[in-house]
Amino acid sequence: MANATDLDGQLIQNLEDSGLKSKAIAQFIEAYQNGNTHGQKNLLVKQKCQLMEQLHIKQKQIDSLDYLIFRLKL
């Protein structure tokens, strides 16, 4: 994480660190500037859902590898 000293810089850095693309960040900033907390929350929840889906896919892949490793030990 970069050393962002101003609040807006910290916000943008946190959004980048959360994996949001530049288009979504621009939409979030626009909602932030307009006081649209509902729009902000929707963007963040959407990103979280996408990350959770990726996590579940990776977990299934890990589980498959664990099973193969277990079978090879027999």
mmCIF file of N, CA, C and O in Angstrom:
data_model
loop_
_atom_site.group_PDB
_atom_site.id
_atom_site.type_symbol
_atom_site.label_atom_id
_atom_site.label_comp_id
_atom_site.label_asym_id
_atom_site.label_seq_id
_atom_site.Cartn_x
_atom_site.Cartn_y
_atom_site.Cartn_z
ATOM 1 N N MET A 1 0.844 -1.178 0.000
ATOM 2 C CA MET A 1 0.000 0.000 0.000
ATOM 3 C C MET A 1 0.886 1.237 0.000
ATOM 4 O O MET A 1 1.788 1.358 0.808
ATOM 5 N N ALA A 2 0.611 2.143 -0.888
ATOM 6 C CA ALA A 2 1.390 3.373 -0.975
ATOM 7 C C ALA A 2 1.069 4.275 0.205
ATOM 8 O O ALA A 2 0.045 4.141 0.858
ATOM 9 N N ASN A 3 1.955 5.213 0.473
ATOM 10 C CA ASN A 3 1.745 6.163 1.558
ATOM 11 C C ASN A 3 0.890 7.315 1.075
ATOM 12 O O ASN A 3 1.391 8.338 0.646
ATOM 13 N N ALA A 4 -0.402 7.159 1.153
ATOM 14 C CA ALA A 4 -1.317 8.226 0.771
ATOM 15 C C ALA A 4 -1.622 9.035 2.026
ATOM 16 O O ALA A 4 -2.070 8.505 3.017
ATOM 17 N N THR A 5 -1.344 10.327 1.978
ATOM 18 C CA THR A 5 -1.495 11.150 3.172
ATOM 19 C C THR A 5 -2.848 11.844 3.241
ATOM 20 O O THR A 5 -3.386 12.033 4.320
ATOM 21 N N ASP A 6 -3.420 12.219 2.107
ATOM 22 C CA ASP A 6 -4.716 12.886 2.142
ATOM 23 C C ASP A 6 -5.831 11.842 2.121
ATOM 24 O O ASP A 6 -5.655 10.725 1.659
ATOM 25 N N LEU A 7 -6.992 12.223 2.640
ATOM 26 C CA LEU A 7 -8.119 11.295 2.761
ATOM 27 C C LEU A 7 -8.539 10.727 1.413
ATOM 28 O O LEU A 7 -8.743 9.525 1.285
ATOM 29 N N ASP A 8 -8.629 11.562 0.381
ATOM 30 C CA ASP A 8 -9.009 11.081 -0.949
ATOM 31 C C ASP A 8 -7.971 10.104 -1.497
ATOM 32 O O ASP A 8 -8.322 9.086 -2.089
ATOM 33 N N GLY A 9 -6.701 10.417 -1.283
ATOM 34 C CA GLY A 9 -5.643 9.524 -1.734
ATOM 35 C C GLY A 9 -5.698 8.188 -1.024
ATOM 36 O O GLY A 9 -5.489 7.141 -1.632
ATOM 37 N N GLN A 10 -5.996 8.215 0.264
ATOM 38 C CA GLN A 10 -6.112 6.981 1.033
ATOM 39 C C GLN A 10 -7.306 6.161 0.561
ATOM 40 O O GLN A 10 -7.224 4.935 0.448
ATOM 41 N N LEU A 11 -8.393 6.854 0.274
ATOM 42 C CA LEU A 11 -9.587 6.173 -0.221
ATOM 43 C C LEU A 11 -9.311 5.492 -1.548
ATOM 44 O O LEU A 11 -9.626 4.311 -1.734
ATOM 45 N N ILE A 12 -8.709 6.214 -2.467
ATOM 46 C CA ILE A 12 -8.388 5.640 -3.776
ATOM 47 C C ILE A 12 -7.423 4.473 -3.628
ATOM 48 O O ILE A 12 -7.597 3.422 -4.255
ATOM 49 N N GLN A 13 -6.416 4.628 -2.783
ATOM 50 C CA GLN A 13 -5.458 3.541 -2.575
ATOM 51 C C GLN A 13 -6.145 2.308 -2.018
ATOM 52 O O GLN A 13 -5.890 1.187 -2.448
ATOM 53 N N ASN A 14 -7.063 2.500 -1.081
ATOM 54 C CA ASN A 14 -7.785 1.369 -0.502
ATOM 55 C C ASN A 14 -8.669 0.687 -1.538
ATOM 56 O O ASN A 14 -8.756 -0.550 -1.566
ATOM 57 N N LEU A 15 -9.296 1.469 -2.396
ATOM 58 C CA LEU A 15 -10.113 0.892 -3.468
ATOM 59 C C LEU A 15 -9.247 0.081 -4.432
ATOM 60 O O LEU A 15 -9.634 -1.016 -4.861
ATOM 61 N N GLU A 16 -8.074 0.606 -4.770
ATOM 62 C CA GLU A 16 -7.144 -0.128 -5.636
ATOM 63 C C GLU A 16 -6.684 -1.411 -4.955
ATOM 64 O O GLU A 16 -6.628 -2.476 -5.582
ATOM 65 N N ASP A 17 -6.352 -1.310 -3.672
ATOM 66 C CA ASP A 17 -5.906 -2.484 -2.915
ATOM 67 C C ASP A 17 -7.003 -3.540 -2.820
ATOM 68 O O ASP A 17 -6.715 -4.729 -2.662
ATOM 69 N N SER A 18 -8.251 -3.100 -2.931
ATOM 70 C CA SER A 18 -9.391 -4.015 -2.874
ATOM 71 C C SER A 18 -9.676 -4.668 -4.218
ATOM 72 O O SER A 18 -10.597 -5.477 -4.341
ATOM 73 N N GLY A 19 -8.902 -4.288 -5.232
ATOM 74 C CA GLY A 19 -9.028 -4.921 -6.534
ATOM 75 C C GLY A 19 -9.990 -4.252 -7.487
ATOM 76 O O GLY A 19 -10.265 -4.792 -8.557
ATOM 77 N N LEU A 20 -10.515 -3.086 -7.118
ATOM 78 C CA LEU A 20 -11.425 -2.410 -8.026
ATOM 79 C C LEU A 20 -10.663 -1.880 -9.232
ATOM 80 O O LEU A 20 -9.545 -1.391 -9.113
ATOM 81 N N LYS A 21 -11.288 -1.988 -10.391
ATOM 82 C CA LYS A 21 -10.715 -1.451 -11.628
ATOM 83 C C LYS A 21 -10.953 0.055 -11.672
ATOM 84 O O LYS A 21 -11.786 0.601 -10.945
ATOM 85 N N SER A 22 -10.238 0.740 -12.559
ATOM 86 C CA SER A 22 -10.304 2.202 -12.614
ATOM 87 C C SER A 22 -11.716 2.709 -12.885
ATOM 88 O O SER A 22 -12.127 3.742 -12.332
ATOM 89 N N LYS A 23 -12.485 2.009 -13.714
ATOM 90 C CA LYS A 23 -13.862 2.432 -14.004
ATOM 91 C C LYS A 23 -14.714 2.388 -12.736
ATOM 92 O O LYS A 23 -15.470 3.322 -12.456
ATOM 93 N N ALA A 24 -14.598 1.309 -11.965
ATOM 94 C CA ALA A 24 -15.366 1.178 -10.726
ATOM 95 C C ALA A 24 -14.915 2.212 -9.700
ATOM 96 O O ALA A 24 -15.742 2.752 -8.955
ATOM 97 N N ILE A 25 -13.616 2.499 -9.669
ATOM 98 C CA ILE A 25 -13.109 3.517 -8.750
ATOM 99 C C ILE A 25 -13.697 4.880 -9.110
ATOM 100 O O ILE A 25 -14.138 5.626 -8.232
ATOM 101 N N ALA A 26 -13.736 5.193 -10.392
ATOM 102 C CA ALA A 26 -14.313 6.466 -10.837
ATOM 103 C C ALA A 26 -15.791 6.545 -10.456
ATOM 104 O O ALA A 26 -16.268 7.595 -10.004
ATOM 105 N N GLN A 27 -16.511 5.439 -10.599
ATOM 106 C CA GLN A 27 -17.919 5.410 -10.220
ATOM 107 C C GLN A 27 -18.075 5.597 -8.712
ATOM 108 O O GLN A 27 -18.979 6.305 -8.258
ATOM 109 N N PHE A 28 -17.199 4.965 -7.939
ATOM 110 C CA PHE A 28 -17.248 5.109 -6.488
ATOM 111 C C PHE A 28 -16.980 6.556 -6.084
ATOM 112 O O PHE A 28 -17.697 7.114 -5.242
ATOM 113 N N ILE A 29 -15.946 7.160 -6.665
ATOM 114 C CA ILE A 29 -15.598 8.548 -6.338
ATOM 115 C C ILE A 29 -16.751 9.482 -6.695
ATOM 116 O O ILE A 29 -17.079 10.398 -5.922
ATOM 117 N N GLU A 30 -17.378 9.244 -7.839
ATOM 118 C CA GLU A 30 -18.528 10.073 -8.222
ATOM 119 C C GLU A 30 -19.656 9.934 -7.195
ATOM 120 O O GLU A 30 -20.248 10.928 -6.764
ATOM 121 N N ALA A 31 -19.937 8.705 -6.794
ATOM 122 C CA ALA A 31 -20.972 8.480 -5.783
ATOM 123 C C ALA A 31 -20.579 9.117 -4.450
ATOM 124 O O ALA A 31 -21.412 9.716 -3.766
ATOM 125 N N TYR A 32 -19.307 9.025 -4.112
ATOM 126 C CA TYR A 32 -18.780 9.621 -2.877
ATOM 127 C C TYR A 32 -18.959 11.140 -2.887
ATOM 128 O O TYR A 32 -19.437 11.722 -1.908
ATOM 129 N N GLN A 33 -18.612 11.753 -3.987
ATOM 130 C CA GLN A 33 -18.716 13.210 -4.109
ATOM 131 C C GLN A 33 -20.165 13.688 -4.097
ATOM 132 O O GLN A 33 -20.453 14.794 -3.653
ATOM 133 N N ASN A 34 -21.065 12.830 -4.577
ATOM 134 C CA ASN A 34 -22.482 13.186 -4.613
ATOM 135 C C ASN A 34 -23.220 12.764 -3.340
ATOM 136 O O ASN A 34 -24.435 12.961 -3.246
ATOM 137 N N GLY A 35 -22.508 12.178 -2.394
ATOM 138 C CA GLY A 35 -23.138 11.728 -1.157
ATOM 139 C C GLY A 35 -24.035 10.518 -1.341
ATOM 140 O O GLY A 35 -24.912 10.252 -0.527
ATOM 141 N N ASN A 36 -23.803 9.774 -2.409
ATOM 142 C CA ASN A 36 -24.616 8.603 -2.734
ATOM 143 C C ASN A 36 -24.038 7.369 -2.029
ATOM 144 O O ASN A 36 -23.331 6.566 -2.627
ATOM 145 N N THR A 37 -24.377 7.231 -0.749
ATOM 146 C CA THR A 37 -23.837 6.106 0.016
ATOM 147 C C THR A 37 -24.386 4.774 -0.475
ATOM 148 O O THR A 37 -23.691 3.753 -0.411
ATOM 149 N N HIS A 38 -25.609 4.767 -0.979
ATOM 150 C CA HIS A 38 -26.190 3.534 -1.520
ATOM 151 C C HIS A 38 -25.381 3.058 -2.730
ATOM 152 O O HIS A 38 -25.070 1.863 -2.848
ATOM 153 N N GLY A 39 -25.033 3.977 -3.612
ATOM 154 C CA GLY A 39 -24.223 3.629 -4.778
ATOM 155 C C GLY A 39 -22.836 3.143 -4.380
ATOM 156 O O GLY A 39 -22.304 2.202 -4.978
ATOM 157 N N GLN A 40 -22.257 3.782 -3.361
ATOM 158 C CA GLN A 40 -20.945 3.358 -2.866
ATOM 159 C C GLN A 40 -21.014 1.926 -2.346
ATOM 160 O O GLN A 40 -20.185 1.076 -2.694
ATOM 161 N N LYS A 41 -22.033 1.679 -1.524
ATOM 162 C CA LYS A 41 -22.185 0.343 -0.938
ATOM 163 C C LYS A 41 -22.396 -0.715 -2.020
ATOM 164 O O LYS A 41 -21.813 -1.802 -1.953
ATOM 165 N N ASN A 42 -23.212 -0.401 -3.024
ATOM 166 C CA ASN A 42 -23.458 -1.358 -4.106
ATOM 167 C C ASN A 42 -22.169 -1.741 -4.816
ATOM 168 O O ASN A 42 -21.949 -2.927 -5.119
ATOM 169 N N LEU A 43 -21.318 -0.764 -5.107
ATOM 170 C CA LEU A 43 -20.047 -1.052 -5.776
ATOM 171 C C LEU A 43 -19.155 -1.935 -4.908
ATOM 172 O O LEU A 43 -18.523 -2.873 -5.408
ATOM 173 N N LEU A 44 -19.103 -1.641 -3.616
ATOM 174 C CA LEU A 44 -18.253 -2.420 -2.716
ATOM 175 C C LEU A 44 -18.783 -3.840 -2.527
ATOM 176 O O LEU A 44 -18.007 -4.808 -2.526
ATOM 177 N N VAL A 45 -20.092 -3.978 -2.402
ATOM 178 C CA VAL A 45 -20.691 -5.306 -2.242
ATOM 179 C C VAL A 45 -20.486 -6.132 -3.507
ATOM 180 O O VAL A 45 -20.181 -7.332 -3.439
ATOM 181 N N LYS A 46 -20.625 -5.497 -4.661
ATOM 182 C CA LYS A 46 -20.401 -6.199 -5.932
ATOM 183 C C LYS A 46 -18.961 -6.717 -6.011
ATOM 184 O O LYS A 46 -18.722 -7.869 -6.386
ATOM 185 N N GLN A 47 -18.002 -5.885 -5.615
ATOM 186 C CA GLN A 47 -16.600 -6.301 -5.627
ATOM 187 C C GLN A 47 -16.373 -7.451 -4.653
ATOM 188 O O GLN A 47 -15.673 -8.410 -4.960
ATOM 189 N N LYS A 48 -16.971 -7.341 -3.479
ATOM 190 C CA LYS A 48 -16.815 -8.408 -2.489
ATOM 191 C C LYS A 48 -17.367 -9.729 -3.023
ATOM 192 O O LYS A 48 -16.736 -10.780 -2.854
ATOM 193 N N CYS A 49 -18.517 -9.683 -3.667
ATOM 194 C CA CYS A 49 -19.113 -10.900 -4.232
ATOM 195 C C CYS A 49 -18.207 -11.514 -5.298
ATOM 196 O O CYS A 49 -18.052 -12.740 -5.355
ATOM 197 N N GLN A 50 -17.616 -10.662 -6.128
ATOM 198 C CA GLN A 50 -16.708 -11.165 -7.159
ATOM 199 C C GLN A 50 -15.481 -11.820 -6.524
ATOM 200 O O GLN A 50 -15.032 -12.887 -6.971
ATOM 201 N N LEU A 51 -14.942 -11.200 -5.487
ATOM 202 C CA LEU A 51 -13.783 -11.771 -4.802
ATOM 203 C C LEU A 51 -14.137 -13.078 -4.108
ATOM 204 O O LEU A 51 -13.346 -14.028 -4.120
ATOM 205 N N MET A 52 -15.326 -13.134 -3.512
ATOM 206 C CA MET A 52 -15.748 -14.365 -2.842
ATOM 207 C C MET A 52 -15.918 -15.501 -3.854
ATOM 208 O O MET A 52 -15.561 -16.644 -3.570
ATOM 209 N N GLU A 53 -16.443 -15.184 -5.027
ATOM 210 C CA GLU A 53 -16.589 -16.202 -6.067
ATOM 211 C C GLU A 53 -15.217 -16.727 -6.492
ATOM 212 O O GLU A 53 -15.023 -17.940 -6.649
ATOM 213 N N GLN A 54 -14.256 -15.822 -6.666
ATOM 214 C CA GLN A 54 -12.898 -16.242 -7.009
ATOM 215 C C GLN A 54 -12.301 -17.107 -5.893
ATOM 216 O O GLN A 54 -11.625 -18.104 -6.169
ATOM 217 N N LEU A 55 -12.564 -16.722 -4.664
ATOM 218 C CA LEU A 55 -12.071 -17.485 -3.526
ATOM 219 C C LEU A 55 -12.634 -18.900 -3.532
ATOM 220 O O LEU A 55 -11.905 -19.871 -3.317
ATOM 221 N N HIS A 56 -13.932 -19.024 -3.801
ATOM 222 C CA HIS A 56 -14.553 -20.347 -3.831
ATOM 223 C C HIS A 56 -13.987 -21.205 -4.956
ATOM 224 O O HIS A 56 -13.766 -22.412 -4.769
ATOM 225 N N ILE A 57 -13.753 -20.608 -6.096
ATOM 226 C CA ILE A 57 -13.156 -21.345 -7.217
ATOM 227 C C ILE A 57 -11.763 -21.845 -6.832
ATOM 228 O O ILE A 57 -11.420 -23.009 -7.050
ATOM 229 N N LYS A 58 -10.957 -20.961 -6.243
ATOM 230 C CA LYS A 58 -9.602 -21.351 -5.826
ATOM 231 C C LYS A 58 -9.651 -22.425 -4.749
ATOM 232 O O LYS A 58 -8.831 -23.351 -4.739
ATOM 233 N N GLN A 59 -10.619 -22.333 -3.822
ATOM 234 C CA GLN A 59 -10.731 -23.342 -2.773
ATOM 235 C C GLN A 59 -11.054 -24.710 -3.365
ATOM 236 O O GLN A 59 -10.508 -25.725 -2.938
ATOM 237 N N LYS A 60 -11.930 -24.745 -4.375
ATOM 238 C CA LYS A 60 -12.242 -26.017 -5.039
ATOM 239 C C LYS A 60 -10.996 -26.584 -5.709
ATOM 240 O O LYS A 60 -10.768 -27.799 -5.691
ATOM 241 N N GLN A 61 -10.181 -25.716 -6.316
ATOM 242 C CA GLN A 61 -8.948 -26.180 -6.952
ATOM 243 C C GLN A 61 -7.983 -26.747 -5.905
ATOM 244 O O GLN A 61 -7.349 -27.780 -6.127
ATOM 245 N N ILE A 62 -7.874 -26.075 -4.783
ATOM 246 C CA ILE A 62 -7.007 -26.553 -3.701
ATOM 247 C C ILE A 62 -7.513 -27.887 -3.174
ATOM 248 O O ILE A 62 -6.728 -28.815 -2.937
ATOM 249 N N ASP A 63 -8.829 -28.002 -2.999
ATOM 250 C CA ASP A 63 -9.409 -29.257 -2.530
ATOM 251 C C ASP A 63 -9.108 -30.400 -3.499
ATOM 252 O O ASP A 63 -8.799 -31.525 -3.078
ATOM 253 N N SER A 64 -9.176 -30.132 -4.791
ATOM 254 C CA SER A 64 -8.863 -31.153 -5.797
ATOM 255 C C SER A 64 -7.407 -31.582 -5.698
ATOM 256 O O SER A 64 -7.085 -32.777 -5.774
ATOM 257 N N LEU A 65 -6.519 -30.609 -5.517
ATOM 258 C CA LEU A 65 -5.098 -30.941 -5.363
ATOM 259 C C LEU A 65 -4.847 -31.737 -4.085
ATOM 260 O O LEU A 65 -4.081 -32.710 -4.091
ATOM 261 N N ASP A 66 -5.491 -31.343 -3.005
ATOM 262 C CA ASP A 66 -5.346 -32.085 -1.754
ATOM 263 C C ASP A 66 -5.800 -33.522 -1.920
ATOM 264 O O ASP A 66 -5.164 -34.452 -1.415
ATOM 265 N N TYR A 67 -6.901 -33.740 -2.632
ATOM 266 C CA TYR A 67 -7.393 -35.084 -2.864
ATOM 267 C C TYR A 67 -6.390 -35.901 -3.679
ATOM 268 O O TYR A 67 -6.101 -37.059 -3.354
ATOM 269 N N LEU A 68 -5.846 -35.294 -4.739
ATOM 270 C CA LEU A 68 -4.871 -36.007 -5.560
ATOM 271 C C LEU A 68 -3.617 -36.348 -4.757
ATOM 272 O O LEU A 68 -3.070 -37.445 -4.875
ATOM 273 N N ILE A 69 -3.169 -35.427 -3.938
ATOM 274 C CA ILE A 69 -2.000 -35.682 -3.091
ATOM 275 C C ILE A 69 -2.301 -36.825 -2.133
ATOM 276 O O ILE A 69 -1.482 -37.730 -1.942
ATOM 277 N N PHE A 70 -3.481 -36.806 -1.546
ATOM 278 C CA PHE A 70 -3.885 -37.884 -0.639
ATOM 279 C C PHE A 70 -3.909 -39.225 -1.366
ATOM 280 O O PHE A 70 -3.408 -40.224 -0.859
ATOM 281 N N ARG A 71 -4.464 -39.261 -2.557
ATOM 282 C CA ARG A 71 -4.551 -40.511 -3.321
ATOM 283 C C ARG A 71 -3.166 -41.034 -3.709
ATOM 284 O O ARG A 71 -2.948 -42.239 -3.742
ATOM 285 N N LEU A 72 -2.245 -40.139 -3.999
ATOM 286 C CA LEU A 72 -0.903 -40.571 -4.385
ATOM 287 C C LEU A 72 -0.138 -41.170 -3.210
ATOM 288 O O LEU A 72 0.797 -41.938 -3.410
ATOM 289 N N LYS A 73 -0.519 -40.843 -2.008
ATOM 290 C CA LYS A 73 0.153 -41.375 -0.834
ATOM 291 C C LYS A 73 -0.275 -42.795 -0.516
ATOM 292 O O LYS A 73 0.361 -43.468 0.271
ATOM 293 N N LEU A 74 -1.358 -43.268 -1.136
ATOM 294 C CA LEU A 74 -1.843 -44.641 -0.861
ATOM 295 C C LEU A 74 -1.002 -45.687 -1.514
ATOM 296 O O LEU A 74 -0.341 -45.585 -2.449
#
